[in-house]
Short mmCIF file of C-alpha atoms and ligand atoms in Angstrom, two decimals:
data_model
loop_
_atom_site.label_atom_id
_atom_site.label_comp_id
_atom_site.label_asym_id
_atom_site.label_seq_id
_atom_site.Cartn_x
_atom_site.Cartn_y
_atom_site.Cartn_z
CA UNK Y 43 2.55 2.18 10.84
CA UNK Y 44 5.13 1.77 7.67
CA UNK Y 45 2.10 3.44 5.58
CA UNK Y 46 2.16 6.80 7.57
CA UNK Y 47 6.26 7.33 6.12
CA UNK Y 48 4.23 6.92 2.61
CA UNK Y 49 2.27 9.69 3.07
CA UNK Y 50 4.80 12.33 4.14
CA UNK Y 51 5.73 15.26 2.29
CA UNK Y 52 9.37 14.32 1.72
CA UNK Y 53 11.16 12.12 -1.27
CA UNK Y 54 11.94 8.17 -0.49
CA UNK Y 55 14.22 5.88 -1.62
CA UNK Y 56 13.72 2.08 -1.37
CA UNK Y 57 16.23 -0.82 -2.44
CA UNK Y 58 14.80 -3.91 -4.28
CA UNK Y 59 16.28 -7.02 -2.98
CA UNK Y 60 15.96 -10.14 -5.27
CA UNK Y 61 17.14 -12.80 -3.06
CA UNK Y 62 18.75 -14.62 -5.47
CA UNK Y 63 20.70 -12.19 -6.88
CA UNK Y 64 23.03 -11.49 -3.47
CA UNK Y 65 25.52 -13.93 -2.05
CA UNK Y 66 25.56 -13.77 2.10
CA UNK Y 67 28.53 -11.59 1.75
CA UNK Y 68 26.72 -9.19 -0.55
CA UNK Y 69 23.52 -9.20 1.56
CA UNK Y 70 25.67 -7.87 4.57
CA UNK Y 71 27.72 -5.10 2.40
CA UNK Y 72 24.51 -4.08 0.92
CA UNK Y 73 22.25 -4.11 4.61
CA UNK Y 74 25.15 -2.29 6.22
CA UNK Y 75 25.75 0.36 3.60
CA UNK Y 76 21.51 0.95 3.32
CA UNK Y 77 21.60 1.38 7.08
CA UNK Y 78 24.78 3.87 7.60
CA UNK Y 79 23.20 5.70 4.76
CA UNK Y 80 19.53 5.39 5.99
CA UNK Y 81 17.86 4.31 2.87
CA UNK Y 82 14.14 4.38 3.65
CA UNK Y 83 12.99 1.34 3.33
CA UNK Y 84 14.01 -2.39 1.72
CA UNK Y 85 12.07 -4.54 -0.70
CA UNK Y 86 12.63 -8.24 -1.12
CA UNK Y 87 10.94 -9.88 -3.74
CA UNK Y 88 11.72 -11.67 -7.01
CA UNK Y 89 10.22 -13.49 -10.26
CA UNK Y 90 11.91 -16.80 -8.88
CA UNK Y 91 13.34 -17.04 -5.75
CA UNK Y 92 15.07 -19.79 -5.27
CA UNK Y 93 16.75 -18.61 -2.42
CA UNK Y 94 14.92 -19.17 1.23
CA UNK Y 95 13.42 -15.67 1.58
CA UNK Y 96 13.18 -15.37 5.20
CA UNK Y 97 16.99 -16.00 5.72
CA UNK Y 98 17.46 -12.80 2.95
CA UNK Y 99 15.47 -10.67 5.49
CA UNK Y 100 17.19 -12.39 8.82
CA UNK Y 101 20.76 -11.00 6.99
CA UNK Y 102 19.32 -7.85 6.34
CA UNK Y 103 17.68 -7.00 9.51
CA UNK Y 104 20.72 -8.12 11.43
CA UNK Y 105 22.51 -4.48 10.04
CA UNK Y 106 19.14 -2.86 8.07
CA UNK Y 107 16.84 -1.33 11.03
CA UNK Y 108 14.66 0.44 8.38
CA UNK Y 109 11.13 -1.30 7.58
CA UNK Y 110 11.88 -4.64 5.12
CA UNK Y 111 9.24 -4.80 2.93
CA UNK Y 112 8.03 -7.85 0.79
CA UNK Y 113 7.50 -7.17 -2.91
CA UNK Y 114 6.29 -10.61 -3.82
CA UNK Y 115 6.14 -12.14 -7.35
CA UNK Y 116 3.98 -14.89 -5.79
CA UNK Y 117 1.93 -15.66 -3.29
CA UNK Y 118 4.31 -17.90 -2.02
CA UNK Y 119 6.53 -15.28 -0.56
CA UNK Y 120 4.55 -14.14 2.56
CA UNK Y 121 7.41 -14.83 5.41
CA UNK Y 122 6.87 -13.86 9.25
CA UNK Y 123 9.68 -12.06 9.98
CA UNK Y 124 8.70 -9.00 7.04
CA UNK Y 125 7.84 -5.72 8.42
CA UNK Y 126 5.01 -5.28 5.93
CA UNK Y 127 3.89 -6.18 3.07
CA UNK Y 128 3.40 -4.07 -0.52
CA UNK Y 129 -0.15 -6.25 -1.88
CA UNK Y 130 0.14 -5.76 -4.83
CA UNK Y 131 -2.60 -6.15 -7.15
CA UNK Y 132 -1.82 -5.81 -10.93
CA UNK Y 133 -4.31 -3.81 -12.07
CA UNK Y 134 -2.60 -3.16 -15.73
CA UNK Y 135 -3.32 -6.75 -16.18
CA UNK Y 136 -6.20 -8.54 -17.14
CA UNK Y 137 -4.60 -11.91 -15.55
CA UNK Y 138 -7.11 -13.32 -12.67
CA UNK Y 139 -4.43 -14.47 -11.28
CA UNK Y 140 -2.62 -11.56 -10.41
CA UNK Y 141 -5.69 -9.21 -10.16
CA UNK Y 142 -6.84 -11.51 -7.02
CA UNK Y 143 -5.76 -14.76 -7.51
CA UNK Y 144 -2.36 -14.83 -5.37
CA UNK Y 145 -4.16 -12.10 -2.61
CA UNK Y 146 -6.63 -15.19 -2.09
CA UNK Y 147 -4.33 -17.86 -1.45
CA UNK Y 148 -1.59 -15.63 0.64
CA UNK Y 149 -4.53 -13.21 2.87
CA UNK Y 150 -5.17 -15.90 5.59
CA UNK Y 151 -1.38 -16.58 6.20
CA UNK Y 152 -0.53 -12.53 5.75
CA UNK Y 153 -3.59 -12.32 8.56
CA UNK Y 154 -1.99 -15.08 10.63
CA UNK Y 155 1.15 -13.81 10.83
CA UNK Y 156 -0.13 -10.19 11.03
CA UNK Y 157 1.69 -8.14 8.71
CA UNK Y 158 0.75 -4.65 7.86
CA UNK Y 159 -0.40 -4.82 4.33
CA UNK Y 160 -0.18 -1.89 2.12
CA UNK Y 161 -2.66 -2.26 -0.55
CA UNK Y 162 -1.21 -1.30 -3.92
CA UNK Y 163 -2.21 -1.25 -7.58
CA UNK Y 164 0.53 -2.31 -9.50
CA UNK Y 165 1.00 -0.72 -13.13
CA UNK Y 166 2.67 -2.67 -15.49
CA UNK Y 167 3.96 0.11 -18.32
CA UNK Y 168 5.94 -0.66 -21.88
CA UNK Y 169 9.60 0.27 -21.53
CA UNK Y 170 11.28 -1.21 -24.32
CA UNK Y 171 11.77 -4.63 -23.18
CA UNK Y 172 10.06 -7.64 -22.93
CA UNK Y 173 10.45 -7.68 -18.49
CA UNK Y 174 10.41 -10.81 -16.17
CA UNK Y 175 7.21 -9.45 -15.12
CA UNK Y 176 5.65 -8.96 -18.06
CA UNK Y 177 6.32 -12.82 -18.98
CA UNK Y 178 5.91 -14.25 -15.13
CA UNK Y 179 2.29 -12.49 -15.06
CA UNK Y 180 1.46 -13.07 -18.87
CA UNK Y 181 -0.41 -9.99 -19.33
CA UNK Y 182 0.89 -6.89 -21.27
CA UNK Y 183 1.94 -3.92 -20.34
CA UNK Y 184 0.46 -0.54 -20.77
CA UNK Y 185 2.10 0.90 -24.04
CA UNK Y 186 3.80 3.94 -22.72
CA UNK Y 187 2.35 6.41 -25.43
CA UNK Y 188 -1.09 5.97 -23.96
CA UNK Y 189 -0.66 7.97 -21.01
CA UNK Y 190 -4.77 8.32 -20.87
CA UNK Y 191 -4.90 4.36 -19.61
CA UNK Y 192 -2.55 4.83 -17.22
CA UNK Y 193 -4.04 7.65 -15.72
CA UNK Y 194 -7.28 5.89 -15.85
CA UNK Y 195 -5.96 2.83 -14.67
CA UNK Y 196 -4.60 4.38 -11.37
CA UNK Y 197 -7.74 6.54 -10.95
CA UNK Y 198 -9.30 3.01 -10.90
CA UNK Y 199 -7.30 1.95 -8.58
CA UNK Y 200 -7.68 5.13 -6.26
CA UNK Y 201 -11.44 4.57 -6.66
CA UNK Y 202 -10.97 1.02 -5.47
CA UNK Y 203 -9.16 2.09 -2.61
CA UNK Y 204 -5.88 1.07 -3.11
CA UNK Y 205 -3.43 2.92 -0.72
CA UNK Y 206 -0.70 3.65 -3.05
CA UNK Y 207 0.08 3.00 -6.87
CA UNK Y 208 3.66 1.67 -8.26
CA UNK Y 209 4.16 2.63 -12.01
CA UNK Y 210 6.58 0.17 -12.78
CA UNK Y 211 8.96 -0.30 -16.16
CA UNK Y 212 9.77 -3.85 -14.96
CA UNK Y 213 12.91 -4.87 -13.56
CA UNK Y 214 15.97 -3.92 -15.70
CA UNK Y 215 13.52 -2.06 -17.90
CA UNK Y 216 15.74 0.18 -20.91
CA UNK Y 217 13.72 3.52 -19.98
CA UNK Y 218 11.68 4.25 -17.18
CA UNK Y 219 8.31 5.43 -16.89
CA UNK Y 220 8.58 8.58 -18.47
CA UNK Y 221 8.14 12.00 -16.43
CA UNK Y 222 4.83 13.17 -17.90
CA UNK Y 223 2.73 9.77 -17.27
CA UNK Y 224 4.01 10.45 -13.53
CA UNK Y 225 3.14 13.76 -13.61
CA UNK Y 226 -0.08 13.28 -14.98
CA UNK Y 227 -1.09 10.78 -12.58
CA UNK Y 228 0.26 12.88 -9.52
CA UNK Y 229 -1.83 15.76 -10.51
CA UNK Y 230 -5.07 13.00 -10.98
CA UNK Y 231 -4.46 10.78 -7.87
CA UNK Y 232 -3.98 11.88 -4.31
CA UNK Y 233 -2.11 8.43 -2.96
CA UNK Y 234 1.57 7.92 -2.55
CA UNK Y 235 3.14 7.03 -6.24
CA UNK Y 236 5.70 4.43 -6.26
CA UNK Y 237 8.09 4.34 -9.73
CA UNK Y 238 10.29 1.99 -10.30
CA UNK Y 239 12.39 0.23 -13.57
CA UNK Y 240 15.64 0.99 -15.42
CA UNK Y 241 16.35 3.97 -12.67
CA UNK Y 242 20.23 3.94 -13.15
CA UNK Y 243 21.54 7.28 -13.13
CA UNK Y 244 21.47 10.46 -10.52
CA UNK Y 245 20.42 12.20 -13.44
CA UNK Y 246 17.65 9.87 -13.44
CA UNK Y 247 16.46 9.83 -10.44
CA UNK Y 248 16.31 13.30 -9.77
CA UNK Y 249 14.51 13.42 -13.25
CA UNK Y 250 11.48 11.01 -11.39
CA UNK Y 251 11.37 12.51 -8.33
CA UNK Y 252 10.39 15.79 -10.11
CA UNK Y 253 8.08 14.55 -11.41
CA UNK Y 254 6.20 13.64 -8.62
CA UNK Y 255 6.97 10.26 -7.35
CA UNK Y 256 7.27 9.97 -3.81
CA UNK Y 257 9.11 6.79 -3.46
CA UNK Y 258 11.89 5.10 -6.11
CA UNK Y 259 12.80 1.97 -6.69
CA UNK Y 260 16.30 0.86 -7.30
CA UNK Y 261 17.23 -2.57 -8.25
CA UNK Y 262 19.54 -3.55 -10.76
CA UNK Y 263 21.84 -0.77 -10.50
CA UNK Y 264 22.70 -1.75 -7.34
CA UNK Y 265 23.61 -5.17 -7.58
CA UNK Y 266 25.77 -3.98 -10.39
CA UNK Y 267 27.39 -1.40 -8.25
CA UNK Y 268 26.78 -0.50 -4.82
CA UNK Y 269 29.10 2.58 -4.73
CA UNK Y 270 25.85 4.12 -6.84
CA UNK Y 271 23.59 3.96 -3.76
CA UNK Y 272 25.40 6.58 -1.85
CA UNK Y 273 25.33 9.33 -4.82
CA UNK Y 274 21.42 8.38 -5.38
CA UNK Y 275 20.79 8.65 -1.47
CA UNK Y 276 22.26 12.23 -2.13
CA UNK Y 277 19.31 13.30 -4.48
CA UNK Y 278 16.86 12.21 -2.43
CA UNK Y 279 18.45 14.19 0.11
CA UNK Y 280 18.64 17.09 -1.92
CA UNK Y 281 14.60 17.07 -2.09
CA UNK Y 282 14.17 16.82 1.31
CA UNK Y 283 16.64 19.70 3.12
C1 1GP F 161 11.49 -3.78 -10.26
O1 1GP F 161 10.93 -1.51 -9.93
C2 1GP F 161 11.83 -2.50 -9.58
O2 1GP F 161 10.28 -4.28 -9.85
C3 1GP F 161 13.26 -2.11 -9.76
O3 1GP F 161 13.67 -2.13 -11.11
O4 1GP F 161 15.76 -3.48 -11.07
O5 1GP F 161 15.28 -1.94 -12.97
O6 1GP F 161 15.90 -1.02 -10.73
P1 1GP F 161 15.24 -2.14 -11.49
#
């Protein structure tokens, strides 16, 4: 089971894959490099998607032997050939749609097809931009002074029975969710804590993991510059020796 690697004691790093964002060429530079430098695990997901989805994870399995992951914006992007699935259920939000909405239409197909489903309450939190997410979901995020909703949002979500929590900035976010709302909510919740948004920097990352996530995100920075991935694979390292 992907879940159990959730739950261990060490410091994980997953890449966020927005199909549309990588050329072929860029999908295999990008698989090959996660692999030689055994990222834990790869997310494909996006606001869009334009792209066919389930080629994006044929490229990257072809080099990536990690777990792919989907990390869908919609419920239309539940494809077979996914490892697992993050279902997400956006519990900042007060948007039916995205609360249950989506899980209805895509849990007979994710059934079907039989992919492990980690359930996960997805927290939506202000940082400093107006994110795809925010407008694709049309609810609002958590403003990132009140620390108290978070933390009583993801207790929520505990309670519920959610399996893990991501504490998300949005995509591309200016600052990420800041250390003491992670803190706070590792010391309150007892499930695996997912952050991810605007992580750029080493500096950064080592910052978050400190904190207390157990697994970070990294998008954007990537697809800006893969030579970053190697020096933030070295942090997570650094937790884990
Ligand atoms: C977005 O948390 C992910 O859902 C990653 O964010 O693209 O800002 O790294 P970035």
């Amino acid at each position: 089971m992907i879940y159990d690697s959730f739950t261990t004691d060490t410091k994980k790093l997953a890449l966020l894959i927005d199909p549309d964002k990588y050329s072929v060429d860029n999908l295999t530079l990008i698989s090959r490099l996660a692999e030689s430098l055994q990222v834990d695990y790869i997310f494909v997901g996006g606001s869009i998607l334009l792209s066919n989805i389930e080629h994006t994870i044929q490229y990257i399995q072809a080099y990536f032997q990690g777990p792919v992951l989907l990390f869908p914006g919609h419920a239309n992007q539940v494809t077979n050939n996914a490892d697992g699935i993050l279902f997400l259920s956006l519990i900042s939000g007060r948007n039916a749609e995205f609360l249950i909405g989506n899980q209805v239409i895509s849990a007979p197909r994710i059934k079907q097809i039989g992919l492990e489903v980690i359930p996960t309450g997805y927290i939506l939190i202000d940082c400093g931009c107006t994110t795809s997410v925010e407008y694709m979901s049309n609810t609002r995020p958590i403003p990132a002074t009140k620390s108290d909703i978070v933390i009583a949002t993801a207790m929520a979500g505990e309670m519920l029975g959610l399996k893990s929590l991501y504490l998300e900035g949005g995509s591309g976010a200016q600052t990420t969710v800041s250390t003491e709302i992670i803190e706070k909510v590792k010391k309150t919740c007892s499930i695996p804590i997912i952050v991810g948004g605007g992580i750029r920097t080493p500096e950064k990352l080592n910052e978050i993991y400190r904190s207390g996530a157990d697994i970070a995100v990294i998008g954007n920075a990537i697809e800006d510059n893969q030579n970053l991935l190697q020096e933030l694979v070295a942090v997570r390292n650094s937790f884990n020796d």
